[in-house]
Every structure is written in C-alpha cells, then in structure tokens.
PDB file of C-alpha atoms in Angstrom:
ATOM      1  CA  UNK A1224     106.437 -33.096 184.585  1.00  0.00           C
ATOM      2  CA  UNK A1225     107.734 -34.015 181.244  1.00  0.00           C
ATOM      3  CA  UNK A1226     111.813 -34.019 180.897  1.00  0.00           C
ATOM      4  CA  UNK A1227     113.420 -34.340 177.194  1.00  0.00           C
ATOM      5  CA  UNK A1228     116.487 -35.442 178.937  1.00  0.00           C
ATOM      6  CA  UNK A1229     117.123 -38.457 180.935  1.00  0.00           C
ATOM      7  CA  UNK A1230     119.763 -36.831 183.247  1.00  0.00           C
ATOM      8  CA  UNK A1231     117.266 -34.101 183.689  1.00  0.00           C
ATOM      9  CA  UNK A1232     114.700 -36.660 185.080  1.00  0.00           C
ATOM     10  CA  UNK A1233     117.075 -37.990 186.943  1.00  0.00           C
ATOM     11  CA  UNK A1234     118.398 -34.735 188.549  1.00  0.00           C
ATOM     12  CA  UNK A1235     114.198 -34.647 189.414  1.00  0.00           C
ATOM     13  CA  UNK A1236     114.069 -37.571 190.957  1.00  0.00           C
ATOM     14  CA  UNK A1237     117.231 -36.964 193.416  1.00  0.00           C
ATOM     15  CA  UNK A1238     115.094 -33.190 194.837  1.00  0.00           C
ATOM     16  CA  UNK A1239     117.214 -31.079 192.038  1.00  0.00           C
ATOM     17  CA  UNK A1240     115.955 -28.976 189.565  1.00  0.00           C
ATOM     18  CA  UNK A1241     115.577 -30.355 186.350  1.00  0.00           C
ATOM     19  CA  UNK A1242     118.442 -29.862 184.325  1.00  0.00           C
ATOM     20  CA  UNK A1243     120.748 -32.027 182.296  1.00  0.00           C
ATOM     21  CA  UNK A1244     123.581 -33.411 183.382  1.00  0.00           C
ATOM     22  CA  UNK A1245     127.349 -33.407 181.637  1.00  0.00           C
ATOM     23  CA  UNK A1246     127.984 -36.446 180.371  1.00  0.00           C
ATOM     24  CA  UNK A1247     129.766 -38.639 180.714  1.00  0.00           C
ATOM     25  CA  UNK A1248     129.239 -40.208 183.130  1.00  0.00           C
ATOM     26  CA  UNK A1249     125.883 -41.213 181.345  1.00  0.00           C
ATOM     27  CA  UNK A1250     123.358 -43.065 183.481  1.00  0.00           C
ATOM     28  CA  UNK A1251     124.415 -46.173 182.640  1.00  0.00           C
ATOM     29  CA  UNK A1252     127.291 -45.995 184.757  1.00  0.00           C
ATOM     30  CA  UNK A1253     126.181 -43.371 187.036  1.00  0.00           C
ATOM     31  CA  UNK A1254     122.354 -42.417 187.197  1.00  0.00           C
ATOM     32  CA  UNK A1255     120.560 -41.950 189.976  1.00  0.00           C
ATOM     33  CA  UNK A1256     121.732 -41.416 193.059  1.00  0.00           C
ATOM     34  CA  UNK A1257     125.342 -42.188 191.225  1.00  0.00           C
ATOM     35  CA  UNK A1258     124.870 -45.734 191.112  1.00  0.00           C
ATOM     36  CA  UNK A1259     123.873 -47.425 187.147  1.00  0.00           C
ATOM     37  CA  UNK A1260     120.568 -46.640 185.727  1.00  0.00           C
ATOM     38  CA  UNK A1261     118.691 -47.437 182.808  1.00  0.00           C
ATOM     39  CA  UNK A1262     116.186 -44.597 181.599  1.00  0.00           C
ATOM     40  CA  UNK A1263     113.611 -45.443 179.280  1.00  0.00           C
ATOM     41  CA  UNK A1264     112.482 -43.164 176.540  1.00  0.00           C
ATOM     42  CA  UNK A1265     108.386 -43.304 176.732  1.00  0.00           C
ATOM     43  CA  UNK A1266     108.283 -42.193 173.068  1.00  0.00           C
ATOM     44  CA  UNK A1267     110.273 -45.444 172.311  1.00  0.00           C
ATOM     45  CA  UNK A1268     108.428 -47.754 174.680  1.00  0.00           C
ATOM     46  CA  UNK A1269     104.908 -46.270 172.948  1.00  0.00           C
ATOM     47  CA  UNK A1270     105.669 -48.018 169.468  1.00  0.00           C
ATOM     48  CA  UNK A1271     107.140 -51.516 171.204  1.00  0.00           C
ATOM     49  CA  UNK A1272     103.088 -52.150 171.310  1.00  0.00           C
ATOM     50  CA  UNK A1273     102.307 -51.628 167.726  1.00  0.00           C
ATOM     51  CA  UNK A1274     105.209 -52.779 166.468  1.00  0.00           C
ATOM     52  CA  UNK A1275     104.954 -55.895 168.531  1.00  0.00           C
ATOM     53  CA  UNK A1276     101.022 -56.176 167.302  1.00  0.00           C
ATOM     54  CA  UNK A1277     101.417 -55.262 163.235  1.00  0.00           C
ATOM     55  CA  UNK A1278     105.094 -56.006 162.978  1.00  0.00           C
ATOM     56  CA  UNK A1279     108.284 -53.706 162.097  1.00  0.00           C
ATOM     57  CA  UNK A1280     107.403 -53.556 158.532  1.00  0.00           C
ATOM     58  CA  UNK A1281     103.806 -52.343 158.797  1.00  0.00           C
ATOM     59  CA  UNK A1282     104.713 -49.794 161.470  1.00  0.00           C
ATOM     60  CA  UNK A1283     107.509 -48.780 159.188  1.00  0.00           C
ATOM     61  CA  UNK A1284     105.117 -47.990 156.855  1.00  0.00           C
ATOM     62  CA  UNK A1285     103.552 -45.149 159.178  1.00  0.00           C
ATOM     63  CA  UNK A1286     105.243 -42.120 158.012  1.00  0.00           C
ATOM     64  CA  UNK A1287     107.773 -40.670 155.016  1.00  0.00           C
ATOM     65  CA  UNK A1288     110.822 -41.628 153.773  1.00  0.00           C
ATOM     66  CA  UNK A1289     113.171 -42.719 156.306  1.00  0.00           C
ATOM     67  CA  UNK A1290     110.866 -40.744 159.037  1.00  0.00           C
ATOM     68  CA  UNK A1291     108.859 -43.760 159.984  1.00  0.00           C
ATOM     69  CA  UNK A1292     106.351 -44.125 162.810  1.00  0.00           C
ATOM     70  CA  UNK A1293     105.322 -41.469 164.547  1.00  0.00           C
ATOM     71  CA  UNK A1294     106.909 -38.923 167.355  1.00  0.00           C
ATOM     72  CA  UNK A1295     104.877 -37.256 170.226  1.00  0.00           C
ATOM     73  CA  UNK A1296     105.667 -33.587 169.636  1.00  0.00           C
ATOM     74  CA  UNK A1297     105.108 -31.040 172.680  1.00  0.00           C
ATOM     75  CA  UNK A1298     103.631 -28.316 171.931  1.00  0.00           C
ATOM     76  CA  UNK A1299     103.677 -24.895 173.807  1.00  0.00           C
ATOM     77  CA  UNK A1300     104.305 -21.043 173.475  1.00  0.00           C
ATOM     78  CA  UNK A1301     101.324 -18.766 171.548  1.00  0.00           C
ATOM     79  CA  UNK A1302      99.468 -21.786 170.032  1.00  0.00           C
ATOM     80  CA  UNK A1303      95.061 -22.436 170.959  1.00  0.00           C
ATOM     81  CA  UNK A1304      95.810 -25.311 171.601  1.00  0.00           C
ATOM     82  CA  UNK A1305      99.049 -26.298 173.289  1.00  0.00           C
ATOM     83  CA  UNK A1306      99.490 -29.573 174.638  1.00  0.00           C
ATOM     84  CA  UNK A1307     101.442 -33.037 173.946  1.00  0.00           C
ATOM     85  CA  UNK A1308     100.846 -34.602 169.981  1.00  0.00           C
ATOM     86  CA  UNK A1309     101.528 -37.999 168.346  1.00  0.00           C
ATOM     87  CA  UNK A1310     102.044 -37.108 165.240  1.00  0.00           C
ATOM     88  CA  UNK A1311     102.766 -39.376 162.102  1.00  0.00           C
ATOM     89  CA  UNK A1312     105.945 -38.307 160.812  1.00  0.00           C
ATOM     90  CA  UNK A1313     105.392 -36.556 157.177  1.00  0.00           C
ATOM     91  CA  UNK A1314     102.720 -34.248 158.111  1.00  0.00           C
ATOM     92  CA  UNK A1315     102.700 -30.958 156.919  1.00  0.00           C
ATOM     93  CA  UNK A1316     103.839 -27.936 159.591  1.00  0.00           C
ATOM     94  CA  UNK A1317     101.488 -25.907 158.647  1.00  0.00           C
ATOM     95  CA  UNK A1318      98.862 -28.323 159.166  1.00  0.00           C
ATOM     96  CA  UNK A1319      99.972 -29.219 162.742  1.00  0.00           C
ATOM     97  CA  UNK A1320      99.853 -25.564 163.478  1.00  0.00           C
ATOM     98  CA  UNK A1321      96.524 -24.369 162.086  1.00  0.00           C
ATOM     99  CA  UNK A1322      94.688 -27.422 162.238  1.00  0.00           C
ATOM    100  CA  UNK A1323      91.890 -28.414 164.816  1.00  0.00           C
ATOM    101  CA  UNK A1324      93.228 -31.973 165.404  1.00  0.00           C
ATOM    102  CA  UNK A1325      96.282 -30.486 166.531  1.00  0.00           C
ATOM    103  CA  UNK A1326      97.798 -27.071 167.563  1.00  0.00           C
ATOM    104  CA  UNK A1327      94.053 -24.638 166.195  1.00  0.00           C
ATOM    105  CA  UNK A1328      96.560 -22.102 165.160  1.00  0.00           C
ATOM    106  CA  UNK A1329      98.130 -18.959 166.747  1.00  0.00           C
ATOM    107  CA  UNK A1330      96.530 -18.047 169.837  1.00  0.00           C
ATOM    108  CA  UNK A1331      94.201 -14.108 169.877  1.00  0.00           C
ATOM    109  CA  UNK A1332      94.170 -14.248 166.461  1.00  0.00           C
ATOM    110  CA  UNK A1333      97.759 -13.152 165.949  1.00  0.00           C
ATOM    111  CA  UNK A1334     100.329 -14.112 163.112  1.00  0.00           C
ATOM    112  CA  UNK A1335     103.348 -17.021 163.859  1.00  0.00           C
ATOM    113  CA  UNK A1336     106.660 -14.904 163.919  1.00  0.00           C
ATOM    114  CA  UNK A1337     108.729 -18.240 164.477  1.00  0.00           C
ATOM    115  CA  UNK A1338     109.114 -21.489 165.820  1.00  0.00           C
ATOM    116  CA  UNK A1339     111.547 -23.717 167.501  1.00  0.00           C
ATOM    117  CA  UNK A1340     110.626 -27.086 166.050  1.00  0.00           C
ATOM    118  CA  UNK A1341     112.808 -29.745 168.126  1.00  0.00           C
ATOM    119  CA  UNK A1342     113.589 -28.443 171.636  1.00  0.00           C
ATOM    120  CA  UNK A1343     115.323 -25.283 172.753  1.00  0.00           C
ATOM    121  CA  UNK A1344     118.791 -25.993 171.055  1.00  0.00           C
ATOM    122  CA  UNK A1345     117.681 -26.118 167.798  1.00  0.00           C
ATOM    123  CA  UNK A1346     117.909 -23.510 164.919  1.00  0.00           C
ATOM    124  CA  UNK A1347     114.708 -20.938 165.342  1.00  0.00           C
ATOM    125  CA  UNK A1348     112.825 -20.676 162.166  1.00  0.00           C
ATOM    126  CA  UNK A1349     111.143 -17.575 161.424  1.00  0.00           C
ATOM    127  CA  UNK A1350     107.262 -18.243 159.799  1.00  0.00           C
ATOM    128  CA  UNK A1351     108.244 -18.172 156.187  1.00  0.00           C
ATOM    129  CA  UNK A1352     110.844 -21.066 156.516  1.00  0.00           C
ATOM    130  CA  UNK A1353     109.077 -22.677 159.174  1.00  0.00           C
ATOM    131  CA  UNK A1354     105.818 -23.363 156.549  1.00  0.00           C
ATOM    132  CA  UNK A1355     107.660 -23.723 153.148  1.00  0.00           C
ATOM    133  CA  UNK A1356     111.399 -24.695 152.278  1.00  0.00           C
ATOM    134  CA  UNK A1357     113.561 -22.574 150.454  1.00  0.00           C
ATOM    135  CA  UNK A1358     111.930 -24.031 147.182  1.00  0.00           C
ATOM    136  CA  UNK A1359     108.712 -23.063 147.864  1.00  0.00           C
ATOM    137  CA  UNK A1360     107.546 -27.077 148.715  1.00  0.00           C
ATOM    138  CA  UNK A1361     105.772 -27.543 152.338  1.00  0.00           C
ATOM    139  CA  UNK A1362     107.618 -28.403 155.353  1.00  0.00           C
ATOM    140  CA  UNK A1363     106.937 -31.573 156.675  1.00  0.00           C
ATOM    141  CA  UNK A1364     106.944 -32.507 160.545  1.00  0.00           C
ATOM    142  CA  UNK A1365     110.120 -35.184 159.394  1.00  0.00           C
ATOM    143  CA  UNK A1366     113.958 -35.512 160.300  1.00  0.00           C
ATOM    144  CA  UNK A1367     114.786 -35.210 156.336  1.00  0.00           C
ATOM    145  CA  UNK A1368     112.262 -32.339 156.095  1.00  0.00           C
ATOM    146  CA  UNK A1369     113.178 -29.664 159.111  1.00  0.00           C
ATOM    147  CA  UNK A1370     116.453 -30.374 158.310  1.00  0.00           C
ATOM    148  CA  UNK A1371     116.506 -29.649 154.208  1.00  0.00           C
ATOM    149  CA  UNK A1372     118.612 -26.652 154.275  1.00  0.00           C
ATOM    150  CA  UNK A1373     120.873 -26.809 156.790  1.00  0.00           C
ATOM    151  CA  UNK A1374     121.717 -24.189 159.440  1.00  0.00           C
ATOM    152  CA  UNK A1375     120.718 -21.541 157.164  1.00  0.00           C
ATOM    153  CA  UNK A1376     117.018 -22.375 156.023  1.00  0.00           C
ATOM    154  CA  UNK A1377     116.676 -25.684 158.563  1.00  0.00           C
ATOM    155  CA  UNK A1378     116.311 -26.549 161.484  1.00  0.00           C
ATOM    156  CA  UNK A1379     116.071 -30.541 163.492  1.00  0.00           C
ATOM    157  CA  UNK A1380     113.130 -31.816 164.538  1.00  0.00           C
ATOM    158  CA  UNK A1381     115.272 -32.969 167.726  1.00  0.00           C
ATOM    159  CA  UNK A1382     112.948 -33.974 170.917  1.00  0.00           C
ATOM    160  CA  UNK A1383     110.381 -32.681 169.551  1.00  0.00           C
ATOM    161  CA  UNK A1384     109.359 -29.446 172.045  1.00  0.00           C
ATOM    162  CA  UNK A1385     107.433 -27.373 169.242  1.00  0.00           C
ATOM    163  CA  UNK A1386     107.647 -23.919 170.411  1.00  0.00           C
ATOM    164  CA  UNK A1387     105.657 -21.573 168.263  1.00  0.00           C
ATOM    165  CA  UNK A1388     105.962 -17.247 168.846  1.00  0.00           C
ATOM    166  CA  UNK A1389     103.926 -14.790 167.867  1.00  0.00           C
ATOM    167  CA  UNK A1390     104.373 -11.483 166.233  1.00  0.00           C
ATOM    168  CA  UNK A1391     104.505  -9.779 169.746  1.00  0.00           C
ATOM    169  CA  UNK A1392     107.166 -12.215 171.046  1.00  0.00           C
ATOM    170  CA  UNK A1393     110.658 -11.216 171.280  1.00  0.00           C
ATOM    171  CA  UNK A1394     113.076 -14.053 169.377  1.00  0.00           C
ATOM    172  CA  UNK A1395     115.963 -12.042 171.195  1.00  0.00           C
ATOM    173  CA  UNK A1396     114.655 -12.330 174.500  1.00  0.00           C
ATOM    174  CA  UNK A1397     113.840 -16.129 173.984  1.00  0.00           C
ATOM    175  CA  UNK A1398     117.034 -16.743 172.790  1.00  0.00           C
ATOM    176  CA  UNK A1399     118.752 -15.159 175.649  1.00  0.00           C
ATOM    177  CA  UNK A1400     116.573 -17.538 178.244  1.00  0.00           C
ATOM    178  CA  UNK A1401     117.312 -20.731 176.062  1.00  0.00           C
ATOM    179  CA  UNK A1402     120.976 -18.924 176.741  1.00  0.00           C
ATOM    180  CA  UNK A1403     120.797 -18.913 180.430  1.00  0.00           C
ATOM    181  CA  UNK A1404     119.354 -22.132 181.211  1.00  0.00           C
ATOM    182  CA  UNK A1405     122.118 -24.059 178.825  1.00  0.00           C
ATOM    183  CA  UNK A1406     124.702 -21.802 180.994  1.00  0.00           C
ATOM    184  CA  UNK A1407     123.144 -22.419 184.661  1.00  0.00           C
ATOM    185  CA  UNK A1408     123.657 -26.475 183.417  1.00  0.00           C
ATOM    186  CA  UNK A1409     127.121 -25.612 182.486  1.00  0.00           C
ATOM    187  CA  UNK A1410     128.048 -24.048 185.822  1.00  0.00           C
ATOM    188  CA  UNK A1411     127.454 -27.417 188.143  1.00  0.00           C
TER     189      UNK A1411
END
C-alpha cells in the first residue's frame, strides 16, 4: 500500500483506514499510537544513496533548474501502463505519458481529457495545458514547470500521484470523489 501522507500511514498502521490526519499534532509529537514518531519519506531516503556515492553537486546536476534529482511519480487512472516512475525532473509530460519507458499512452486507444499531475488536491489540467504551457513551450515533469501559470493554466507537481482521464471520464464526478474523501478526513 503506498500512502502520500505520513499521518495516513500512520492511521494504517494503528487498523484505520488510510486517511490523513489534522495536524497538528504532527507525528513528531504524536504519531503512532499517540506517542512521538518519526516517518520517513522513501522518496527522500532513495537519493541519500546516490548522493552519498556521487556527492550533492553531481546529483544536483540530475534534473532542470532548481528541479534537481529525480521524484518517483505514481501513475494511475486510463494510462497502458500505470504503475510507480522515477523520473528525472525536466522531462517532458508528454513524453512520460506516451512514451514506452514510462506511462505507453492512453489506455484503448482513447484521447487524454485531463490530468491531475501532483496528487488529488492539485489543480486538474485539461490535455491542452497539461502538454504545452500557455505559450505554446512543452510542459516539463518540474516544480517551476507545472506550476508556470498559476491557478489558471498550472497546476503543482505536489506528491507526485499522476492521474491521467480519458475522454470518457467524467472530471465532475472525479472531482466530487477527491471532494468526499478530503470531507470524510475532515469529519474525525
């Protein structure tokens, strides 16, 4: 089971379902079980190797602009080829999407309506905005790059949980479920 929050993981862990907690209290102070905990973030314990073998400066070089290193990107909804990605930060959306080294492109042969690029309280992007910018330049898989726009042509690359929806999905539907789950971990 893969949780993009560490309350979440921790709610897991204690029999609960999987939902984030209200902080504070963060973890720290009171984690699991209520007593202090320190969560790790895998994503950040993945580069201590390389970073620790090539140095900070070489392993800053992996990437674009101040998006170094790379980011494991999880990616579901109507793709061939969903699944978990490290990615180098920098590359192209449209190339994650499409390509065979990553997501093979939209699943039956269908068109991408939209995509939620960093987790499910990001901005949704419909296709045009999620492959180009505003200007007409690519879209990079990068902080700087999702973001170029702001809330109206952007979005935040976030956790990383790459949704991508076909031309059959509903964007009003999803956005009512990504809705109710943010208000069920509200209620407790």
């Amino acid at each position: 089971v893969l949780f993009r929050s560490e309350t979440a993981l921790l709610e897991s862990l204690e029999g609960k379902r999987g939902n984030p907690r209200i902080k504070p209290p963060f973890p720290a102070i009171a984690g699991l079980y209520g007593c202090p905990t320190v969560v790790n973030n895998v994503e950040s314990i993945a580069a201590v190797v390389p970073i620790i073998n090539d140095g900070g400066d070489e392993y800053a070089k992996v990437g674009i602009g101040r998006s170094t290193g790379t980011k494991l990107i999880s990616a579901s909804g109507n793709l061939v080829k969903p699944g978990v990605y490290e990615i180098e930060l920098g590359l192209p959306v449209e190339e994650f999407i499409y390509s065979d080294e990553y997501c093979g492109g939209i699943a039956n042969g269908k068109r991408l309506k939209a995509t939620v690029a960093g987790g499910s309280s990001v901005p949704i992007l419909p296709a045009n905005l999620t492959l180009k910018l505003a200007n007409g330049d690519p879209r990079l898989m990068s902080y700087e790059s999702l973001s170029e726009g702001g809330f109206a042509t952007g979005t935040m690359l976030g956790s990383g949980g790459f949704i991508a929806f076909d031309e059959d999905q509903c964007i009003v539907r999803n956005t009512w479920n990504f809705a109710r789950f943010y208000h069920r971990s509200e209620e407790r």
